[in-house]
Amino acid sequence: MKNISSLILVFILLVIWQGAAMGVDAAYILPSPTQILERLWELREPLILVHLPATMGVTALGLCISVVLGLLLAISMDWNPKLEKALYPIIVASQTIPTTAIAPLFILWFGYGIWSKVLVTILMTFFPIAITVFDGLKGTKREMEELLMTYGATKKDIFLKLKLPTALPSFFSAIKMSIPLSVIGAAIAEWLGAQKGLGYFSKRMMTQLDGAGVFAPVVLLSVVAMVTVWIITIIERKIITWRKEL
Amino acid sequence: MLEFKNVSFRYDVDAFSMMEDLSFSVEDGEFVSIIGASGCGKSTIFRLINGLEKPQKGEILVDGKPIASLKQYSAFMPQKDLLFPWRTIEKNICLPMELAGVPPKEQEARCREVLEQVGLLDYMKKYPKDLSGGMKQRVSFARTLLSGADMLLLDEPFSALDYLTRVEMQEWLLHQWEHYDKTILFITHDVEEAVFLSQKIFVIQDRPFSSMEMVEVPLSYPRDRSDLKKPEIVELKEQLIGKLRRSVSV
């Protein structure tokens, strides 16, 4: 086990938390980890059957749209330097806008349905994907590009045979970065207004002063995000065996 | 045959020309080295030949035809192997053929043949990371060969290798050149390498240069490293080093 030391640290922190919670002895303010797990178990049916699928639906839909849009933007900026000059500064600057602060507007504009939430998720993940993939495409070695040109390669050949493989590691980094962001985006949007979903559930528990009930869906969200990132990492290792050599 | 006719060239960012009114020619099947101090424009000659740069004046002809009208007349082998780490050795070697639209069956057959010739058939399905520096340069050479061009432009291909590997690779290259009937233009700053390998040596001394001094190496093929000890060869090496030094001090 390579991560043994961090596991120990997590365990210690959990023990401290447990001790502090038992000391405070007010579950509506600070529920203990065991109380949270207990609540998670009690609420398993509505959480896993109703609210988790709702949140995952928003996350998956938002992430897919983000990936498609992000890739399109990254590729078109790489293809056309004029587009790059026009768009790149805007994209970078727009990352400073706090999405969470403008999220309520989307609820206002698009209502309580799924699309307002998908939109928040897209807004959270689209820019990191576009920028990371674009930088990956730009990371192509000039010498390799010229070598292909001496073989008579067209722009399309260079893109398919050189740029795409070069950018693949960046693409995976972008996905891994975006998964937690999209989960956060979905949860925030649900907090602001929804009829179901883990964010919505967490907020409802808050109004009932159920501390452990607030935490339970959060734990579930974190676990799902971690597992997804882990799966992507495994796929990445299978596909990319050359990361170290570039 | 390759001909430069009154070629002038200057990089956009430079204040001075690289070459002015340069003319020279290389016959088919020759092994010619170009030597000169670093930054003198050796590599620029290759960039002009393979069309990455266009001359401001003059013409570059291959077999009497301007290069703009030709395809696959030259193949460039860079100093770094530039093998694609995500491709197997086989796929790396097939890259120029892929781009030229050679049918896959034929690609594989030619790849096998050339790998056998360079002694790396066992590595066909391996990745570049599994190979040593010398082996990678051999693969890079094989890739250059299979681009199908008759003129090979080798830009300091062995300069990043350690001395023993370099010596081995030089002998290996001569062997390959005798086996395949190709014209080789070889850039180097190593005088001994140029003398050992080539029939003719072009020396670049000034910048901008309008001509290159041509020196013939009085040795026949096949060559042996002991040939380098012959008095006339030792003297030739000294002469060449003297010329390069003078150009550096200017």
Coordinates of C-alpha atoms in Angstrom, one line a residue:
Chain A
M1 CA 0.0 0.0 0.0
K2 CA 1.5 3.2 -1.2
N3 CA -1.1 5.5 0.4
I4 CA -0.9 3.9 3.9
S5 CA 0.2 7.2 5.5
S6 CA -2.7 9.2 4.1
L7 CA -5.1 6.5 5.2
I8 CA -3.8 6.7 8.7
L9 CA -4.2 10.5 8.6
V10 CA -7.8 10.2 7.4
F11 CA -8.5 7.7 10.2
I12 CA -6.9 10.0 12.8
L13 CA -9.0 13.0 11.6
L14 CA -12.2 10.8 11.7
V15 CA -11.4 9.8 15.3
I16 CA -10.9 13.5 16.3
W17 CA -14.2 14.4 14.6
Q18 CA -15.9 11.5 16.4
G19 CA -14.5 12.7 19.7
A20 CA -15.4 16.3 19.1
A21 CA -18.9 15.4 18.1
M22 CA -19.4 13.3 21.1
G23 CA -18.1 16.1 23.3
V24 CA -20.4 18.7 21.7
D25 CA -23.3 16.2 21.8
A26 CA -25.6 18.1 19.5
A27 CA -26.2 16.1 16.3
Y28 CA -28.0 19.0 14.6
I29 CA -24.8 21.1 14.8
L30 CA -22.1 18.5 14.5
P31 CA -23.1 14.9 13.8
S32 CA -20.4 12.3 14.4
P33 CA -19.1 10.1 11.5
T34 CA -20.9 7.1 13.0
Q35 CA -24.2 9.0 13.2
I36 CA -23.8 10.1 9.5
L37 CA -23.2 6.5 8.4
E38 CA -26.2 5.4 10.5
R39 CA -28.4 8.0 8.8
L40 CA -27.0 7.1 5.4
W41 CA -28.1 3.5 6.1
E42 CA -31.6 4.5 7.3
L43 CA -32.1 6.8 4.3
R44 CA -30.6 4.4 1.8
E45 CA -33.8 3.8 -0.2
P46 CA -34.8 7.3 -1.0
L47 CA -31.2 8.4 -1.4
I48 CA -30.0 5.7 -3.7
L49 CA -33.2 5.1 -5.6
V50 CA -34.6 8.6 -6.1
H51 CA -32.1 11.3 -5.3
L52 CA -28.8 9.8 -6.5
P53 CA -30.1 9.0 -10.0
A54 CA -31.5 12.5 -10.3
T55 CA -28.2 14.1 -9.4
M56 CA -26.2 11.7 -11.5
G57 CA -28.5 12.4 -14.4
V58 CA -27.8 16.1 -14.2
T59 CA -24.0 15.5 -13.7
A60 CA -23.7 13.1 -16.6
L61 CA -25.8 15.2 -19.0
G62 CA -23.9 18.4 -18.1
L63 CA -20.5 16.7 -18.3
C64 CA -21.2 15.1 -21.7
I65 CA -22.4 18.5 -23.1
S66 CA -19.3 20.1 -21.6
V67 CA -17.0 17.6 -23.1
V68 CA -18.5 18.0 -26.5
L69 CA -18.5 21.8 -26.4
G70 CA -15.1 22.0 -24.7
L71 CA -13.5 19.8 -27.3
L72 CA -15.1 21.7 -30.2
L73 CA -13.9 25.0 -28.8
A74 CA -10.4 23.7 -28.1
I75 CA -10.1 22.1 -31.5
S76 CA -11.4 25.1 -33.4
M77 CA -9.1 27.5 -31.5
D78 CA -6.2 25.2 -32.3
W79 CA -7.3 25.0 -35.9
N80 CA -7.7 28.8 -36.4
P81 CA -5.2 31.2 -34.7
K82 CA -7.7 34.1 -35.2
L83 CA -10.3 32.3 -33.2
E84 CA -7.7 31.6 -30.6
K85 CA -6.8 35.3 -30.3
A86 CA -10.4 36.3 -30.0
L87 CA -11.6 33.6 -27.6
Y88 CA -8.8 32.6 -25.4
P89 CA -8.6 35.7 -23.3
I90 CA -12.4 35.7 -22.9
I91 CA -12.4 32.1 -21.7
V92 CA -9.6 32.7 -19.2
A93 CA -11.2 35.9 -17.9
S94 CA -14.6 34.2 -17.6
Q95 CA -13.1 31.7 -15.2
T96 CA -12.9 34.4 -12.6
I97 CA -16.7 34.7 -12.6
P98 CA -18.1 32.9 -9.5
T99 CA -20.5 30.4 -11.0
T100 CA -22.1 29.7 -7.7
A101 CA -23.1 33.4 -7.4
I102 CA -24.8 33.6 -10.8
A103 CA -26.4 30.1 -10.5
P104 CA -29.6 31.5 -9.0
L105 CA -30.2 33.4 -12.2
F106 CA -30.4 30.2 -14.1
I107 CA -33.1 28.9 -11.8
L108 CA -34.9 32.2 -12.5
W109 CA -34.5 31.9 -16.2
F110 CA -34.9 28.2 -16.8
G111 CA -37.1 27.1 -13.9
Y112 CA -37.0 24.2 -11.6
G113 CA -36.6 21.6 -14.2
I114 CA -33.4 19.7 -15.2
W115 CA -32.0 22.2 -17.6
S116 CA -31.2 25.0 -15.2
K117 CA -29.1 22.5 -13.2
V118 CA -27.5 21.1 -16.3
L119 CA -26.6 24.6 -17.3
V120 CA -24.9 25.3 -14.0
T121 CA -22.9 22.0 -14.3
I122 CA -21.9 23.0 -17.9
L123 CA -20.7 26.4 -16.7
M124 CA -18.6 24.8 -14.0
T125 CA -16.9 22.3 -16.3
F126 CA -16.9 23.7 -19.8
F127 CA -14.0 26.1 -19.3
P128 CA -11.5 23.8 -17.6
I129 CA -12.1 21.2 -20.3
A130 CA -11.7 23.7 -23.1
I131 CA -8.5 25.3 -21.7
T132 CA -6.8 22.0 -20.6
V133 CA -7.5 20.3 -23.9
F134 CA -6.4 23.4 -25.9
D135 CA -3.2 23.6 -24.0
G136 CA -2.7 19.9 -24.7
L137 CA -3.1 20.4 -28.4
K138 CA -0.7 23.4 -28.2
G139 CA 1.8 21.1 -26.5
T140 CA 2.5 19.4 -29.8
K141 CA 6.2 19.4 -30.6
R142 CA 6.9 21.7 -33.5
E143 CA 9.7 19.4 -34.7
M144 CA 7.3 16.5 -34.9
E145 CA 4.8 18.6 -36.9
E146 CA 7.5 19.6 -39.3
L147 CA 8.6 16.0 -39.7
L148 CA 5.1 15.1 -40.7
M149 CA 5.0 18.0 -43.1
T150 CA 8.2 16.7 -44.8
Y151 CA 6.3 13.5 -45.4
G152 CA 3.6 15.5 -47.1
A153 CA 1.0 15.4 -44.3
T154 CA -2.0 17.7 -44.6
K155 CA -3.4 19.7 -41.7
K156 CA -5.9 17.0 -41.1
D157 CA -3.2 14.3 -41.0
I158 CA -1.2 16.3 -38.5
F159 CA -4.3 16.7 -36.3
L160 CA -5.3 13.1 -36.4
K161 CA -1.9 11.5 -36.2
L162 CA 0.0 13.9 -34.0
K163 CA -2.2 16.4 -32.1
L164 CA -4.9 14.1 -31.0
P165 CA -2.6 11.6 -29.4
T166 CA -0.5 14.4 -27.9
A167 CA -3.6 15.9 -26.3
L168 CA -5.0 12.7 -25.0
P169 CA -3.3 12.9 -21.6
S170 CA -4.6 16.4 -21.2
F171 CA -8.1 15.2 -22.1
F172 CA -8.0 12.7 -19.3
S173 CA -6.7 15.3 -16.8
A174 CA -9.6 17.5 -17.9
I175 CA -12.2 14.8 -17.4
K176 CA -10.8 13.9 -14.0
M177 CA -10.8 17.6 -13.0
S178 CA -14.4 18.0 -14.3
I179 CA -16.1 15.1 -12.5
P180 CA -15.9 16.6 -9.0
L181 CA -16.7 20.0 -10.4
S182 CA -19.8 18.7 -12.2
V183 CA -21.0 17.0 -9.1
I184 CA -20.5 20.2 -7.1
G185 CA -22.3 22.2 -9.9
A186 CA -25.3 19.8 -9.8
A187 CA -25.5 19.8 -6.0
I188 CA -25.4 23.6 -5.8
A189 CA -28.1 24.0 -8.5
E190 CA -30.3 21.5 -6.6
W191 CA -29.7 23.4 -3.4
L192 CA -31.1 26.5 -5.1
G193 CA -34.3 24.9 -6.4
A194 CA -35.3 21.4 -7.2
Q195 CA -37.8 18.7 -6.5
K196 CA -35.3 15.9 -6.1
G197 CA -31.6 15.2 -6.1
L198 CA -29.0 14.9 -3.4
G199 CA -28.4 18.6 -3.1
Y200 CA -32.1 19.2 -2.7
F201 CA -32.3 16.4 -0.1
S202 CA -29.4 17.8 1.9
K203 CA -31.2 21.2 2.0
R204 CA -34.4 19.6 3.2
M205 CA -32.6 17.9 6.0
M206 CA -31.1 21.3 6.9
T207 CA -34.6 22.8 7.4
Q208 CA -35.4 19.8 9.7
L209 CA -32.2 20.5 11.7
D210 CA -31.1 16.9 10.9
G211 CA -27.3 17.3 10.9
A212 CA -26.5 13.7 10.0
G213 CA -29.2 13.9 7.3
V214 CA -27.4 16.9 5.7
F215 CA -24.1 15.0 5.7
A216 CA -25.4 11.7 4.4
P217 CA -26.0 12.8 0.8
V218 CA -22.8 14.7 0.8
V219 CA -20.9 11.6 1.7
L220 CA -22.7 9.7 -1.0
L221 CA -21.8 12.4 -3.6
S222 CA -18.1 12.3 -2.6
V223 CA -18.0 8.5 -2.8
V224 CA -19.6 8.5 -6.3
A225 CA -17.2 11.2 -7.5
M226 CA -14.2 9.4 -6.1
V227 CA -15.2 6.1 -7.6
T228 CA -15.8 7.7 -11.0
V229 CA -12.4 9.4 -11.0
W230 CA -10.8 6.1 -10.0
I231 CA -12.5 4.3 -12.9
I232 CA -11.4 7.0 -15.3
T233 CA -7.8 6.7 -14.0
I234 CA -7.8 3.0 -14.7
I235 CA -9.0 3.5 -18.2
E236 CA -6.4 6.2 -18.7
R237 CA -3.6 3.9 -17.6
K238 CA -4.8 1.3 -20.0
I239 CA -4.9 3.7 -22.9
I240 CA -1.9 6.0 -22.2
T241 CA 1.3 4.1 -21.6
W242 CA 3.6 6.9 -22.8
R243 CA 2.8 9.8 -20.5
K244 CA 6.3 9.9 -19.1
E245 CA 8.0 10.2 -22.5
L246 CA 6.3 13.4 -23.8
Chain B
M1 CA 20.4 15.1 -59.1
L2 CA 19.9 18.0 -56.7
E3 CA 20.7 21.5 -57.9
F4 CA 20.7 24.9 -56.1
K5 CA 20.7 27.7 -58.6
N6 CA 21.5 31.2 -57.2
V7 CA 19.5 30.6 -54.1
S8 CA 19.1 33.5 -51.6
F9 CA 17.4 33.0 -48.3
R10 CA 16.8 35.1 -45.1
Y11 CA 14.6 34.2 -42.1
D12 CA 12.0 36.9 -41.5
V13 CA 13.2 37.5 -38.0
D14 CA 16.9 37.9 -39.0
A15 CA 18.6 41.0 -40.1
F16 CA 21.2 39.2 -42.2
S17 CA 20.7 36.7 -45.0
M18 CA 21.6 33.1 -44.4
M19 CA 22.8 32.6 -48.0
E20 CA 23.1 34.7 -51.0
D21 CA 23.3 33.5 -54.6
L22 CA 24.2 30.0 -53.5
S23 CA 24.7 27.4 -56.2
F24 CA 25.8 23.8 -55.8
S25 CA 24.8 20.4 -57.0
V26 CA 24.8 16.8 -55.7
E27 CA 24.8 13.8 -58.1
D28 CA 22.6 10.8 -57.7
G29 CA 23.9 8.1 -55.3
E30 CA 26.5 10.4 -53.7
F31 CA 27.3 10.6 -50.1
V32 CA 27.9 14.3 -49.3
S33 CA 28.5 15.9 -46.0
I34 CA 27.9 19.5 -45.1
I35 CA 30.0 20.9 -42.3
G36 CA 30.1 24.3 -40.7
A37 CA 30.1 26.0 -37.3
S38 CA 26.7 25.9 -35.5
G39 CA 24.2 28.5 -36.7
C40 CA 25.9 28.9 -40.1
G41 CA 22.8 27.6 -42.0
K42 CA 23.5 24.0 -42.5
S43 CA 20.0 23.0 -41.4
T44 CA 18.5 25.8 -43.4
I45 CA 19.8 24.1 -46.5
F46 CA 17.7 21.0 -45.5
R47 CA 14.7 23.1 -44.7
L48 CA 14.9 24.6 -48.1
I49 CA 15.2 21.2 -49.8
N50 CA 12.3 19.7 -48.0
G51 CA 10.1 22.7 -48.6
L52 CA 9.7 23.9 -45.0
E53 CA 11.2 27.2 -46.1
K54 CA 10.9 29.0 -49.5
P55 CA 13.9 30.8 -51.0
Q56 CA 13.5 34.5 -51.7
K57 CA 15.5 34.1 -54.9
G58 CA 16.7 31.3 -57.0
E59 CA 15.6 27.8 -57.8
I60 CA 16.0 24.4 -56.2
L61 CA 15.8 21.6 -58.8
V62 CA 15.7 17.8 -58.4
D63 CA 16.3 16.0 -61.6
G64 CA 15.9 19.3 -63.4
K65 CA 12.4 19.9 -62.0
P66 CA 11.5 22.6 -59.4
I67 CA 10.8 21.0 -56.1
A68 CA 7.4 22.6 -55.8
S69 CA 6.1 20.3 -58.6
L70 CA 7.5 17.2 -56.9
K71 CA 6.4 14.9 -54.2
Q72 CA 8.5 12.5 -52.0
Y73 CA 11.8 13.5 -53.6
S74 CA 13.5 13.8 -50.3
A75 CA 13.2 12.3 -46.8
F76 CA 14.4 14.1 -43.7
M77 CA 15.9 12.5 -40.7
P78 CA 16.2 14.8 -37.7
Q79 CA 18.8 14.9 -35.0
K80 CA 16.3 13.7 -32.4
D81 CA 14.7 10.4 -33.3
L82 CA 11.2 12.0 -33.0
L83 CA 9.5 8.6 -32.8
F84 CA 5.9 8.8 -31.6
P85 CA 5.7 7.2 -28.2
W86 CA 2.1 6.1 -28.7
R87 CA 3.0 4.1 -31.8
T88 CA 4.8 0.7 -31.9
I89 CA 8.1 0.6 -33.9
E90 CA 6.2 -0.9 -36.8
K91 CA 3.6 1.9 -36.8
N92 CA 6.3 4.5 -36.4
I93 CA 8.1 3.1 -39.5
C94 CA 4.8 2.9 -41.4
L95 CA 4.0 6.6 -40.8
P96 CA 5.3 8.0 -44.0
M97 CA 3.7 5.2 -46.0
E98 CA 0.4 5.7 -44.2
L99 CA 0.5 9.4 -45.2
A100 CA 1.3 8.4 -48.8
G101 CA -1.6 6.0 -48.9
V102 CA 0.3 2.8 -49.3
P103 CA -2.0 -0.2 -48.8
P104 CA -1.6 -1.7 -45.3
K105 CA -0.5 -5.2 -46.5
E106 CA 2.4 -3.6 -48.4
Q107 CA 3.2 -1.3 -45.5
E108 CA 3.7 -4.3 -43.3
A109 CA 5.8 -6.2 -45.8
R110 CA 8.1 -3.3 -46.4
C111 CA 8.3 -2.6 -42.7
R112 CA 9.4 -6.2 -42.1
E113 CA 12.0 -6.1 -44.8
V114 CA 13.6 -2.9 -43.6
L115 CA 13.5 -3.9 -39.9
E116 CA 15.3 -7.1 -40.9
Q117 CA 17.9 -5.1 -42.8
V118 CA 18.5 -2.8 -39.8
G119 CA 18.5 -5.8 -37.4
L120 CA 15.5 -4.9 -35.3
L121 CA 12.9 -7.3 -36.5
D122 CA 12.3 -8.6 -32.9
Y123 CA 11.3 -5.1 -31.9
M124 CA 8.5 -4.6 -34.4
K125 CA 5.7 -4.7 -31.8
K126 CA 7.7 -2.8 -29.1
Y127 CA 7.4 0.8 -28.2
P128 CA 10.1 3.4 -28.5
K129 CA 10.6 3.5 -24.7
D130 CA 11.9 -0.1 -24.9
L131 CA 14.8 0.8 -27.2
S132 CA 18.2 2.3 -26.6
G133 CA 19.3 5.6 -28.2
G134 CA 21.2 3.9 -31.1
M135 CA 18.3 1.5 -31.8
K136 CA 15.9 4.5 -32.0
Q137 CA 18.1 6.2 -34.5
R138 CA 18.1 3.0 -36.6
V139 CA 14.3 3.0 -36.5
S140 CA 14.3 6.6 -37.4
F141 CA 16.6 5.8 -40.3
A142 CA 14.3 3.0 -41.4
R143 CA 11.3 5.3 -41.3
T144 CA 13.3 7.8 -43.5
L145 CA 14.1 5.0 -45.9
L146 CA 10.5 3.9 -46.3
S147 CA 9.3 7.4 -47.2
G148 CA 10.3 6.2 -50.6
A149 CA 12.5 9.1 -51.5
D150 CA 15.8 8.6 -53.3
M151 CA 17.5 11.5 -51.5
L152 CA 18.0 11.2 -47.7
L153 CA 18.7 14.4 -45.7
L154 CA 20.3 13.4 -42.4
D155 CA 20.7 16.3 -39.9
E156 CA 23.3 15.4 -37.3
P157 CA 21.6 12.0 -36.7
F158 CA 24.2 10.7 -34.4
S159 CA 25.3 13.7 -32.5
A160 CA 23.2 12.8 -29.4
L161 CA 24.7 9.4 -29.1
D162 CA 27.7 8.4 -27.0
Y163 CA 31.0 8.0 -28.8
L164 CA 31.1 4.2 -29.2
T165 CA 27.5 4.0 -30.4
R166 CA 28.2 6.8 -32.8
V167 CA 31.2 5.0 -34.3
E168 CA 29.1 1.9 -34.6
M169 CA 26.3 3.8 -36.2
Q170 CA 28.6 5.4 -38.7
E171 CA 29.8 2.1 -40.0
W172 CA 26.3 0.8 -40.0
L173 CA 25.1 3.8 -42.0
L174 CA 27.8 3.2 -44.7
H175 CA 26.7 -0.4 -44.9
Q176 CA 23.1 0.7 -45.4
W177 CA 24.0 3.3 -48.0
E178 CA 25.9 0.6 -50.0
H179 CA 22.9 -1.7 -49.7
Y180 CA 20.2 0.8 -50.7
D181 CA 21.0 2.9 -53.7
K182 CA 20.3 6.3 -52.2
T183 CA 21.7 9.8 -52.3
I184 CA 22.7 11.0 -48.8
L185 CA 23.2 14.5 -47.6
F186 CA 24.6 14.5 -44.2
I187 CA 24.9 17.5 -41.9
T188 CA 27.5 17.3 -39.1
H189 CA 29.9 19.5 -37.1
D190 CA 32.1 16.5 -36.5
V191 CA 34.9 16.6 -39.1
E192 CA 36.0 13.1 -38.5
E193 CA 32.5 11.8 -39.0
A194 CA 32.3 13.8 -42.3
V195 CA 35.6 12.4 -43.5
F196 CA 34.9 8.8 -42.6
L197 CA 31.4 8.8 -44.2
S198 CA 31.4 10.9 -47.3
Q199 CA 32.8 11.2 -50.8
K200 CA 32.5 14.9 -50.9
I201 CA 32.4 17.5 -48.1
F202 CA 30.9 20.9 -48.5
V203 CA 32.3 23.5 -46.0
I204 CA 30.3 26.5 -45.0
Q205 CA 32.7 29.3 -43.9
D206 CA 30.9 32.6 -44.0
R207 CA 27.6 34.1 -43.2
P208 CA 25.9 34.9 -45.5
F209 CA 27.5 32.4 -47.8
S210 CA 27.3 32.3 -51.5
S211 CA 29.3 29.2 -52.1
M212 CA 30.5 26.2 -50.2
E213 CA 34.0 25.0 -50.6
M214 CA 34.0 21.4 -51.9
V215 CA 36.6 18.9 -50.6
E216 CA 36.8 15.4 -52.0
V217 CA 37.8 12.6 -49.6
P218 CA 40.5 10.5 -51.3
L219 CA 39.2 7.2 -50.0
S220 CA 37.2 4.4 -51.7
Y221 CA 34.5 2.2 -50.2
P222 CA 34.1 0.0 -48.3
R223 CA 36.0 2.0 -45.6
D224 CA 37.5 1.0 -42.4
R225 CA 38.3 3.1 -39.3
S226 CA 42.0 2.5 -39.8
D227 CA 41.7 4.5 -43.0
L228 CA 41.3 7.6 -40.8
K229 CA 45.0 7.1 -39.7
K230 CA 46.4 7.5 -43.2
P231 CA 48.6 10.6 -43.4
E232 CA 46.6 12.3 -46.2
I233 CA 43.4 11.8 -44.2
V234 CA 44.9 13.1 -41.0
E235 CA 46.1 16.2 -42.9
L236 CA 42.7 16.6 -44.6
K237 CA 41.0 16.6 -41.1
E238 CA 43.4 19.2 -39.9
Q239 CA 42.8 21.4 -42.9
L240 CA 39.0 21.1 -42.4
I241 CA 39.3 21.9 -38.7
G242 CA 41.4 24.9 -39.7
K243 CA 38.8 26.2 -42.1
L244 CA 36.0 25.8 -39.5
R245 CA 38.0 27.6 -36.9
R246 CA 38.6 30.5 -39.1
S247 CA 34.9 30.8 -39.8
V248 CA 34.1 30.7 -36.1
S249 CA 36.6 33.5 -35.2
V250 CA 35.2 35.9 -37.8

